[in-house]
Short mmCIF file of C-alpha atoms in Angstrom, two decimals:
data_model
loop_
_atom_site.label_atom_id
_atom_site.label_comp_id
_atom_site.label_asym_id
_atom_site.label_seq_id
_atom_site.Cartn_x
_atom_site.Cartn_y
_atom_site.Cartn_z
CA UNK M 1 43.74 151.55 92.37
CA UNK M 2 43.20 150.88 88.86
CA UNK M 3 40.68 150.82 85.85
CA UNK M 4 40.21 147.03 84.49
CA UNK M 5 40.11 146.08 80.93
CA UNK M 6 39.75 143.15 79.52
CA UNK M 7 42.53 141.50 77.62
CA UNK M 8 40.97 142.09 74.18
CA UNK M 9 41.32 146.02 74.62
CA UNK M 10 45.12 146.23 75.20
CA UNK M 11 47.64 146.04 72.35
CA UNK M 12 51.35 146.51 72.72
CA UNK M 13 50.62 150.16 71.33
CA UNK M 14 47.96 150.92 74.11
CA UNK M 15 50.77 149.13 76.48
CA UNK M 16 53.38 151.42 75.51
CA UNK M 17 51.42 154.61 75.53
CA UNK M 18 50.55 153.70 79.06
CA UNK M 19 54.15 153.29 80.17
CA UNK M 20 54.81 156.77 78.86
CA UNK M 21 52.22 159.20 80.66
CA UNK M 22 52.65 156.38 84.03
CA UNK M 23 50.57 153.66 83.61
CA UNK M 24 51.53 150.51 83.97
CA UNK M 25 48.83 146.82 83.96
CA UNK M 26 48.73 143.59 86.52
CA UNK M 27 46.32 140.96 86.99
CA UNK M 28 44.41 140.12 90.07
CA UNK M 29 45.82 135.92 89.90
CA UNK M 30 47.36 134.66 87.09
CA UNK M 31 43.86 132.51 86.42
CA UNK M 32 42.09 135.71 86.11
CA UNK M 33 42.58 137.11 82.49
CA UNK M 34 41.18 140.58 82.92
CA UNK M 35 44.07 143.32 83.90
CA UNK M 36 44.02 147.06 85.90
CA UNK M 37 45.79 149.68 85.52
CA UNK M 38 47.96 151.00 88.16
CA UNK M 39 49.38 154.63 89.11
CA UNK M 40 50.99 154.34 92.25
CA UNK M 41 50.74 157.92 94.68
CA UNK M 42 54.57 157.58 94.93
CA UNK M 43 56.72 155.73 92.40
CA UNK M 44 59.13 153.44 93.44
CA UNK M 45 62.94 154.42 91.24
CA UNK M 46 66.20 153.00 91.44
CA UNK M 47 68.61 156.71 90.53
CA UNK M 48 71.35 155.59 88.26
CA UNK M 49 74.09 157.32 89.93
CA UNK M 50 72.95 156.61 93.72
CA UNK M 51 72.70 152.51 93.00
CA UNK M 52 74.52 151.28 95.96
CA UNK M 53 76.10 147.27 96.01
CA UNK M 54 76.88 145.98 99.28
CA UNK M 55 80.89 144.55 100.46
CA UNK M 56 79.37 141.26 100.35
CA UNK M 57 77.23 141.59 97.19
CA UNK M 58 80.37 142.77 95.41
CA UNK M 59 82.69 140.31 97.32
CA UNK M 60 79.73 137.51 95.59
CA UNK M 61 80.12 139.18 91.91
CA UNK M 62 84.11 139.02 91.77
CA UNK M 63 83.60 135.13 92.12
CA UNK M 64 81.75 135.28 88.91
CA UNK M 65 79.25 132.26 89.86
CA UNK M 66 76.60 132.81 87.31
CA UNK M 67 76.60 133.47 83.57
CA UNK M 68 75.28 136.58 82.82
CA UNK M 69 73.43 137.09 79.38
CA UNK M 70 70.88 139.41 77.69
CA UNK M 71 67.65 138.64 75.86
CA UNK M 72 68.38 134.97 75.26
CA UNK M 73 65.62 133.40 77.39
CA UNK M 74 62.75 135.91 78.03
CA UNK M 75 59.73 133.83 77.82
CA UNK M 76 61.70 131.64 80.35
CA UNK M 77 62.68 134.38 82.50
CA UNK M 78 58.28 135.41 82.57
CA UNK M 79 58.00 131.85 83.58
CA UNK M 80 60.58 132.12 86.65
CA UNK M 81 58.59 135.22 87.57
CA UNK M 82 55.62 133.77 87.59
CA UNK M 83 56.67 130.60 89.47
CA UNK M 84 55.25 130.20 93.00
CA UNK M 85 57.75 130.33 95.43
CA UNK M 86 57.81 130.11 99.28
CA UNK M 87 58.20 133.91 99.52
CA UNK M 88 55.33 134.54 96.87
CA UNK M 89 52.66 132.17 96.62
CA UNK M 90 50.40 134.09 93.98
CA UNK M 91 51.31 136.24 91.40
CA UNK M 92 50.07 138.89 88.96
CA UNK M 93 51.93 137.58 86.18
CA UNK M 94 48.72 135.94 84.07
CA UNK M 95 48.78 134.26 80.29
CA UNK M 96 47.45 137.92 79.33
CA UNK M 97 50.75 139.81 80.49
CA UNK M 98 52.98 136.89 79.24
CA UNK M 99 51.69 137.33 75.49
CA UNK M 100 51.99 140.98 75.68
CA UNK M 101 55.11 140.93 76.86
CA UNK M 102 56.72 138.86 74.45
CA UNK M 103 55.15 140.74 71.79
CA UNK M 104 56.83 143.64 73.61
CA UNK M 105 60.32 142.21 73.47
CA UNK M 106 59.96 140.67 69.66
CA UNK M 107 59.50 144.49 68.49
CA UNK M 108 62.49 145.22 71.17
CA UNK M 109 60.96 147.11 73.97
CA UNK M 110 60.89 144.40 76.26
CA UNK M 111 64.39 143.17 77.74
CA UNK M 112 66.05 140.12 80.22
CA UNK M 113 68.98 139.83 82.28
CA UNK M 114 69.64 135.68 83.16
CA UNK M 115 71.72 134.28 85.36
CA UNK M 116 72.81 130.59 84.47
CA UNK M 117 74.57 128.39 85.80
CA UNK M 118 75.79 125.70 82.77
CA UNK M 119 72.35 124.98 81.01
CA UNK M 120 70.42 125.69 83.94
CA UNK M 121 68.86 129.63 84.26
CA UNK M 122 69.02 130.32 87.87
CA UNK M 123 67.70 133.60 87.97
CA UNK M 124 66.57 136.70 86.06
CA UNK M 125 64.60 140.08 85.83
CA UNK M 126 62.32 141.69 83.06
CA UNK M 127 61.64 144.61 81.88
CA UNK M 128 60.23 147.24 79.66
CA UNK M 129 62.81 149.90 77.73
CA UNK M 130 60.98 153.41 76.32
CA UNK M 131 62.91 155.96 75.54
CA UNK M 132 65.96 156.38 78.32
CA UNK M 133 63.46 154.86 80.49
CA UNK M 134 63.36 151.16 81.78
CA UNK M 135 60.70 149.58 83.60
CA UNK M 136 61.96 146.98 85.70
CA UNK M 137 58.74 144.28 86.14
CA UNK M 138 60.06 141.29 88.05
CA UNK M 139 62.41 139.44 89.10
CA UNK M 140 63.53 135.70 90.64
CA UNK M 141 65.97 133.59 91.82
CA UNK M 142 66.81 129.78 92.20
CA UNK M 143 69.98 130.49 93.80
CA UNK M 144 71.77 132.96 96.61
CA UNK M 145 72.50 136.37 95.06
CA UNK M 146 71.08 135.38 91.09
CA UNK M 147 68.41 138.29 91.09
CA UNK M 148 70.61 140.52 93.01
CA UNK M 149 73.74 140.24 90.85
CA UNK M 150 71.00 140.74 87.40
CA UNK M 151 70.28 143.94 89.02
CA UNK M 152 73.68 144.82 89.57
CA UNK M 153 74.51 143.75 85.46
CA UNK M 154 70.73 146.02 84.68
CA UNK M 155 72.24 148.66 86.28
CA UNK M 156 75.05 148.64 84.56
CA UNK M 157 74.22 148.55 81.04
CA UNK M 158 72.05 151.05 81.71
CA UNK M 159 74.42 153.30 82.33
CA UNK M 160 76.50 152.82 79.73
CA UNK M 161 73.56 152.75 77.71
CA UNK M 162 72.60 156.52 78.59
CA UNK M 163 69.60 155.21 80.55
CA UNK M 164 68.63 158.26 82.54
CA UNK M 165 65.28 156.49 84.68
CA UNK M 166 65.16 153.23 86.56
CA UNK M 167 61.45 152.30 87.57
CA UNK M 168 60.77 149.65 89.62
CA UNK M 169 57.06 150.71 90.31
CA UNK M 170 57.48 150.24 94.12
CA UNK M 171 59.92 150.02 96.61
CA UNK M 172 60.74 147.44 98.79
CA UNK M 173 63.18 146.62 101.65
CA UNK M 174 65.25 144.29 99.23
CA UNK M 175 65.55 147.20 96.86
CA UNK M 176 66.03 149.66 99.43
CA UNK M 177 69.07 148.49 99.72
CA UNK M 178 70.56 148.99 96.41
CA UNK M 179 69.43 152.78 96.45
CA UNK M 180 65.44 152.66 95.95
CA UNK M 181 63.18 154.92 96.65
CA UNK M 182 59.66 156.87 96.54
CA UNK M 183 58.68 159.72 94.41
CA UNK M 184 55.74 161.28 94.42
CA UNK M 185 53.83 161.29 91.35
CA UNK M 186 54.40 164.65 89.98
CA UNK M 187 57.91 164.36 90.65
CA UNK M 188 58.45 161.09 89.06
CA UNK M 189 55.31 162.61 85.99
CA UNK M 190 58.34 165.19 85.19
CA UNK M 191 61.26 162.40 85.41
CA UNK M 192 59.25 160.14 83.11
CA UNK M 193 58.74 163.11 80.28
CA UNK M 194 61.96 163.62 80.32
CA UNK M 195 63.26 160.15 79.86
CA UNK M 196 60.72 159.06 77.14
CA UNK M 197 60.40 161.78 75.29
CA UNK M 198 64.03 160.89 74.11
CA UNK M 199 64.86 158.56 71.09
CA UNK M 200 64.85 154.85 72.38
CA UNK M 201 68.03 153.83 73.26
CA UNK M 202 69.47 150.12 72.41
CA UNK M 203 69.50 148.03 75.67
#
């Protein structure tokens, strides 16, 4: 599936680079520190103007029960993804991805969408921004709907942003229903040029 490296060899250079011809790294466990690389056969994408929101999702968003902010808690949001949770008892998030990461987002390519509730962040997603490309990473939630309605407030900024590709490196049933779905690699190969070979847009 992938080639390892160990932590040493990756920079947030090499990181970016990799995010731009496919690539993109995850860790066995989060104990293990080593990483692979990954190229998925068919790419999972979210298309900007196909991202469907349910009656009930939208019915959930005009009550407004979460805060929504930008880029004010990313190291926290990493932490919520890398939480065990009853749906996801291991992860791939390791101490490897979380420093490269935040190196990624203190040079500006590296973004989060919170949802809080008073003091409390109740949910979130992370990502990576290249170009008018974003590479969404993970997401979680402490409450009903918190990921979801992150998504929905991605989405949107993206758009206005002139965001033109939405990765989410897989798809799955949750994010089938807001639109995902598969691409095969050279498909997705000519999407991706396109998108990053653009000047990088402001999240």
């Amino acid at each position: 599936m992938g080639r390892r490296s160990r932590d040493r060899d990756i920079t947030v250079d090499m990181l970016l680079r990799a995010y731009s011809i496919g690539l993109f790294p995850m860790a066995e466990a989060a104990d293990d520190p080593e990483l692979f690389w990954v190229e998925p056969d068919l790419r999972g994408i979210i298309p900007l103007n196909d991202f469907h929101v349910s009656k009930s999702l939208a019915k959930a968003i005009r009550k407004k029960p979460f805060d929504i902010r930008f880029d004010t808690a990313f190291t926290a949001v990493m932490a919520g993804c890398a939480a065990e949770a009853p749906d996801r008892p291991n992860t791939w998030i390791n101490e490897t991805i979380r420093k490269l990461y935040t190196e990624l987002h203190e040079i500006g390519h590296a973004h989060s969408v919170e949802a809080w509730q008073g003091d409390e962040l109740v949910g979130g997603l992370y990502g990576v921004s290249l170009g008018a490309a974003f590479f969404g990473e993970s997401m979680f939630s402490r409450r009903t709907n918190a990921s979801k309605i992150c998504l929905v407030h991605l989405v949107e900024r993206l758009r206005n942003s002139g965001f033109i590709l939405l990765d989410t490196q897989f798809t799955t049933d949750h994010l089938k229903t807001f639109g995902a779905i598969d691409v095969p690699k050279d498909e997705y190969s000519k999407m991706l040029d396109r998108a990053v070979n653009q000047p990088d847009l402001e999240f």
